[in-house]
Amino acid sequence: MNSIDEKYEQIYRRCIEMCPEMKPLIEKIKLIPPPQYGEREILLKKIKFGDKNAKNRLAEMYLRSALHIALEVAEISSQPLEDIFSEAVIGLIERLNCPTENKNYSAFISAGMRIKAYNYVRENDVKFMSYEDYCEKIKKKYYDGERLM
């Protein structure tokens, strides 16, 4: 087993510890063969001609990365791993459906997954605020007395 495989085994174990319900999904992701040398470039060419199988294979290839990104973000934010993973996969699909001539396609895909994951955290981050701050926020949002006058 090489160092990349060992790294992903640690990621898989940590994900299962964090969210045991994801174990069947993680077991399926483990079975997906990693990208072969030059495979991504071949798939990208096929995708340009509308090959859906090539797009599916490319999506499968990036699921390990989506899991890795989701784990990173979940550990930092304490948000649910399964929700963040779902968002990362949405980011992956959005980037796969986005035509680009980006030379560093892996970075383009990874950025899309990270953006969706961190946006999820930002939108769902629950911060405690004082009662006065809460009242001010609600007043500004729902009641504009000057406008009503």
PDB file of C-alpha atoms in Angstrom:
ATOM      1  CA  MET A   1       0.000   0.000   0.000  1.00  0.00           C
ATOM      2  CA  ASN A   2       1.469   3.367  -1.014  1.00  0.00           C
ATOM      3  CA  SER A   3       1.343   6.573   1.037  1.00  0.00           C
ATOM      4  CA  ILE A   4      -1.700   7.962  -0.804  1.00  0.00           C
ATOM      5  CA  ASP A   5      -3.666   4.772  -0.107  1.00  0.00           C
ATOM      6  CA  GLU A   6      -2.605   4.918   3.555  1.00  0.00           C
ATOM      7  CA  LYS A   7      -3.713   8.554   3.745  1.00  0.00           C
ATOM      8  CA  TYR A   8      -7.136   7.705   2.344  1.00  0.00           C
ATOM      9  CA  GLU A   9      -7.494   4.712   4.681  1.00  0.00           C
ATOM     10  CA  GLN A  10      -7.013   7.133   7.579  1.00  0.00           C
ATOM     11  CA  ILE A  11      -9.594   9.467   6.046  1.00  0.00           C
ATOM     12  CA  TYR A  12     -12.079   6.605   5.646  1.00  0.00           C
ATOM     13  CA  ARG A  13     -11.562   5.488   9.256  1.00  0.00           C
ATOM     14  CA  ARG A  14     -11.963   9.026  10.589  1.00  0.00           C
ATOM     15  CA  CYS A  15     -15.140   9.568   8.543  1.00  0.00           C
ATOM     16  CA  ILE A  16     -16.662   6.352   9.857  1.00  0.00           C
ATOM     17  CA  GLU A  17     -15.749   7.348  13.430  1.00  0.00           C
ATOM     18  CA  MET A  18     -17.340  10.735  12.909  1.00  0.00           C
ATOM     19  CA  CYS A  19     -20.443   9.461  11.077  1.00  0.00           C
ATOM     20  CA  PRO A  20     -21.013   5.680  11.297  1.00  0.00           C
ATOM     21  CA  GLU A  21     -24.123   5.994   9.100  1.00  0.00           C
ATOM     22  CA  MET A  22     -21.847   6.801   6.154  1.00  0.00           C
ATOM     23  CA  LYS A  23     -19.980   3.475   6.366  1.00  0.00           C
ATOM     24  CA  PRO A  24     -21.840   1.787   3.436  1.00  0.00           C
ATOM     25  CA  LEU A  25     -21.167   4.822   1.224  1.00  0.00           C
ATOM     26  CA  ILE A  26     -17.522   4.994   2.268  1.00  0.00           C
ATOM     27  CA  GLU A  27     -17.124   1.271   1.556  1.00  0.00           C
ATOM     28  CA  LYS A  28     -18.428   1.886  -1.987  1.00  0.00           C
ATOM     29  CA  ILE A  29     -16.102   4.854  -2.475  1.00  0.00           C
ATOM     30  CA  LYS A  30     -13.168   2.684  -1.361  1.00  0.00           C
ATOM     31  CA  LEU A  31     -13.954   0.269  -4.213  1.00  0.00           C
ATOM     32  CA  ILE A  32     -13.732   2.948  -6.917  1.00  0.00           C
ATOM     33  CA  PRO A  33     -10.417   2.568  -8.731  1.00  0.00           C
ATOM     34  CA  PRO A  34      -8.200   5.641  -8.431  1.00  0.00           C
ATOM     35  CA  PRO A  35      -7.386   7.559 -11.609  1.00  0.00           C
ATOM     36  CA  GLN A  36      -4.831   5.960 -13.877  1.00  0.00           C
ATOM     37  CA  TYR A  37      -1.995   7.880 -15.473  1.00  0.00           C
ATOM     38  CA  GLY A  38      -3.400  10.208 -18.161  1.00  0.00           C
ATOM     39  CA  GLU A  39      -6.970   9.028 -17.617  1.00  0.00           C
ATOM     40  CA  ARG A  40      -8.301  12.447 -16.639  1.00  0.00           C
ATOM     41  CA  GLU A  41      -7.142  14.066 -19.873  1.00  0.00           C
ATOM     42  CA  ILE A  42      -8.709  11.287 -21.951  1.00  0.00           C
ATOM     43  CA  LEU A  43     -11.984  11.620 -20.037  1.00  0.00           C
ATOM     44  CA  LEU A  44     -12.019  15.401 -20.482  1.00  0.00           C
ATOM     45  CA  LYS A  45     -11.722  15.001 -24.238  1.00  0.00           C
ATOM     46  CA  LYS A  46     -14.571  12.487 -24.246  1.00  0.00           C
ATOM     47  CA  ILE A  47     -16.737  14.770 -22.109  1.00  0.00           C
ATOM     48  CA  LYS A  48     -16.357  17.564 -24.675  1.00  0.00           C
ATOM     49  CA  PHE A  49     -18.058  15.238 -27.161  1.00  0.00           C
ATOM     50  CA  GLY A  50     -20.915  14.482 -24.742  1.00  0.00           C
ATOM     51  CA  ASP A  51     -19.780  11.096 -23.396  1.00  0.00           C
ATOM     52  CA  LYS A  52     -21.887  10.576 -20.230  1.00  0.00           C
ATOM     53  CA  ASN A  53     -19.867   7.520 -19.156  1.00  0.00           C
ATOM     54  CA  ALA A  54     -16.711   9.634 -19.145  1.00  0.00           C
ATOM     55  CA  LYS A  55     -18.448  12.265 -16.994  1.00  0.00           C
ATOM     56  CA  ASN A  56     -19.626   9.570 -14.566  1.00  0.00           C
ATOM     57  CA  ARG A  57     -16.132   8.124 -14.280  1.00  0.00           C
ATOM     58  CA  LEU A  58     -14.666  11.571 -13.663  1.00  0.00           C
ATOM     59  CA  ALA A  59     -17.262  12.194 -10.935  1.00  0.00           C
ATOM     60  CA  GLU A  60     -16.400   8.838  -9.332  1.00  0.00           C
ATOM     61  CA  MET A  61     -12.702   9.672  -9.417  1.00  0.00           C
ATOM     62  CA  TYR A  62     -13.292  12.846  -7.402  1.00  0.00           C
ATOM     63  CA  LEU A  63     -15.517  11.306  -4.708  1.00  0.00           C
ATOM     64  CA  ARG A  64     -12.459  10.483  -2.598  1.00  0.00           C
ATOM     65  CA  SER A  65     -11.434  14.136  -2.771  1.00  0.00           C
ATOM     66  CA  ALA A  66     -14.966  15.248  -1.876  1.00  0.00           C
ATOM     67  CA  LEU A  67     -14.850  13.002   1.185  1.00  0.00           C
ATOM     68  CA  HIS A  68     -11.444  14.365   2.165  1.00  0.00           C
ATOM     69  CA  ILE A  69     -12.619  17.973   1.806  1.00  0.00           C
ATOM     70  CA  ALA A  70     -15.829  17.237   3.736  1.00  0.00           C
ATOM     71  CA  LEU A  71     -13.850  15.673   6.581  1.00  0.00           C
ATOM     72  CA  GLU A  72     -11.510  18.684   6.767  1.00  0.00           C
ATOM     73  CA  VAL A  73     -14.400  21.129   6.853  1.00  0.00           C
ATOM     74  CA  ALA A  74     -16.439  19.057   9.324  1.00  0.00           C
ATOM     75  CA  GLU A  75     -13.520  18.850  11.745  1.00  0.00           C
ATOM     76  CA  ILE A  76     -12.944  22.594  11.568  1.00  0.00           C
ATOM     77  CA  SER A  77     -16.590  23.591  11.818  1.00  0.00           C
ATOM     78  CA  SER A  78     -18.215  20.824  13.881  1.00  0.00           C
ATOM     79  CA  GLN A  79     -20.988  20.675  11.273  1.00  0.00           C
ATOM     80  CA  PRO A  80     -22.415  17.272  10.193  1.00  0.00           C
ATOM     81  CA  LEU A  81     -20.036  15.379   7.911  1.00  0.00           C
ATOM     82  CA  GLU A  82     -22.829  13.901   5.801  1.00  0.00           C
ATOM     83  CA  ASP A  83     -24.284  17.336   5.028  1.00  0.00           C
ATOM     84  CA  ILE A  84     -20.925  18.808   4.124  1.00  0.00           C
ATOM     85  CA  PHE A  85     -20.123  15.786   1.948  1.00  0.00           C
ATOM     86  CA  SER A  86     -23.415  16.273   0.097  1.00  0.00           C
ATOM     87  CA  GLU A  87     -22.527  19.907  -0.546  1.00  0.00           C
ATOM     88  CA  ALA A  88     -19.037  18.979  -1.745  1.00  0.00           C
ATOM     89  CA  VAL A  89     -20.550  16.497  -4.204  1.00  0.00           C
ATOM     90  CA  ILE A  90     -22.927  19.203  -5.460  1.00  0.00           C
ATOM     91  CA  GLY A  91     -19.885  21.434  -6.001  1.00  0.00           C
ATOM     92  CA  LEU A  92     -18.213  18.587  -7.891  1.00  0.00           C
ATOM     93  CA  ILE A  93     -21.216  18.094 -10.184  1.00  0.00           C
ATOM     94  CA  GLU A  94     -21.576  21.829 -10.788  1.00  0.00           C
ATOM     95  CA  ARG A  95     -17.938  22.065 -11.844  1.00  0.00           C
ATOM     96  CA  LEU A  96     -18.225  18.998 -14.072  1.00  0.00           C
ATOM     97  CA  ASN A  97     -21.176  20.654 -15.822  1.00  0.00           C
ATOM     98  CA  CYS A  98     -19.319  23.949 -16.183  1.00  0.00           C
ATOM     99  CA  PRO A  99     -17.433  24.233 -19.478  1.00  0.00           C
ATOM    100  CA  THR A 100     -13.883  25.410 -18.931  1.00  0.00           C
ATOM    101  CA  GLU A 101     -10.532  25.507 -20.594  1.00  0.00           C
ATOM    102  CA  ASN A 102      -8.832  25.611 -17.201  1.00  0.00           C
ATOM    103  CA  LYS A 103      -5.384  24.052 -17.473  1.00  0.00           C
ATOM    104  CA  ASN A 104      -5.416  22.842 -13.867  1.00  0.00           C
ATOM    105  CA  TYR A 105      -8.722  20.994 -13.919  1.00  0.00           C
ATOM    106  CA  SER A 106      -8.117  19.244 -10.584  1.00  0.00           C
ATOM    107  CA  ALA A 107      -7.714  22.576  -8.803  1.00  0.00           C
ATOM    108  CA  PHE A 108     -10.840  23.861 -10.566  1.00  0.00           C
ATOM    109  CA  ILE A 109     -12.860  20.860  -9.335  1.00  0.00           C
ATOM    110  CA  SER A 110     -11.403  20.973  -5.814  1.00  0.00           C
ATOM    111  CA  ALA A 111     -12.141  24.686  -5.522  1.00  0.00           C
ATOM    112  CA  GLY A 112     -15.774  24.064  -6.460  1.00  0.00           C
ATOM    113  CA  MET A 113     -16.101  21.385  -3.793  1.00  0.00           C
ATOM    114  CA  ARG A 114     -14.454  23.560  -1.139  1.00  0.00           C
ATOM    115  CA  ILE A 115     -16.579  26.580  -2.006  1.00  0.00           C
ATOM    116  CA  LYS A 116     -19.811  24.599  -1.623  1.00  0.00           C
ATOM    117  CA  ALA A 117     -18.633  22.990   1.635  1.00  0.00           C
ATOM    118  CA  TYR A 118     -17.589  26.271   3.244  1.00  0.00           C
ATOM    119  CA  ASN A 119     -20.710  28.059   1.990  1.00  0.00           C
ATOM    120  CA  TYR A 120     -22.783  25.397   3.709  1.00  0.00           C
ATOM    121  CA  VAL A 121     -20.909  25.972   6.965  1.00  0.00           C
ATOM    122  CA  ARG A 122     -21.238  29.724   6.675  1.00  0.00           C
ATOM    123  CA  GLU A 123     -24.983  29.511   6.002  1.00  0.00           C
ATOM    124  CA  ASN A 124     -25.606  27.025   8.823  1.00  0.00           C
ATOM    125  CA  ASP A 125     -23.226  28.335  11.449  1.00  0.00           C
ATOM    126  CA  VAL A 126     -25.231  28.899  14.592  1.00  0.00           C
ATOM    127  CA  LYS A 127     -23.786  31.609  16.760  1.00  0.00           C
ATOM    128  CA  PHE A 128     -25.249  32.572  20.061  1.00  0.00           C
ATOM    129  CA  MET A 129     -26.131  36.209  20.472  1.00  0.00           C
ATOM    130  CA  SER A 130     -27.486  38.277  23.270  1.00  0.00           C
ATOM    131  CA  TYR A 131     -31.196  38.849  23.562  1.00  0.00           C
ATOM    132  CA  GLU A 132     -30.715  42.550  22.726  1.00  0.00           C
ATOM    133  CA  ASP A 133     -28.761  41.734  19.558  1.00  0.00           C
ATOM    134  CA  TYR A 134     -31.425  39.226  18.560  1.00  0.00           C
ATOM    135  CA  CYS A 135     -34.179  41.828  19.048  1.00  0.00           C
ATOM    136  CA  GLU A 136     -32.261  44.359  16.955  1.00  0.00           C
ATOM    137  CA  LYS A 137     -31.749  41.837  14.184  1.00  0.00           C
ATOM    138  CA  ILE A 138     -35.420  40.877  14.131  1.00  0.00           C
ATOM    139  CA  LYS A 139     -36.529  44.510  14.268  1.00  0.00           C
ATOM    140  CA  LYS A 140     -34.377  45.420  11.274  1.00  0.00           C
ATOM    141  CA  LYS A 141     -35.497  42.383   9.335  1.00  0.00           C
ATOM    142  CA  TYR A 142     -39.238  42.374   9.992  1.00  0.00           C
ATOM    143  CA  TYR A 143     -40.214  45.817  11.188  1.00  0.00           C
ATOM    144  CA  ASP A 144     -39.230  49.047   9.551  1.00  0.00           C
ATOM    145  CA  GLY A 145     -41.272  51.655  11.399  1.00  0.00           C
ATOM    146  CA  GLU A 146     -39.942  54.610   9.410  1.00  0.00           C
ATOM    147  CA  ARG A 147     -40.900  52.993   6.132  1.00  0.00           C
ATOM    148  CA  LEU A 148     -44.383  52.188   7.440  1.00  0.00           C
ATOM    149  CA  MET A 149     -44.900  55.816   8.570  1.00  0.00           C
TER     150      MET A 149
END
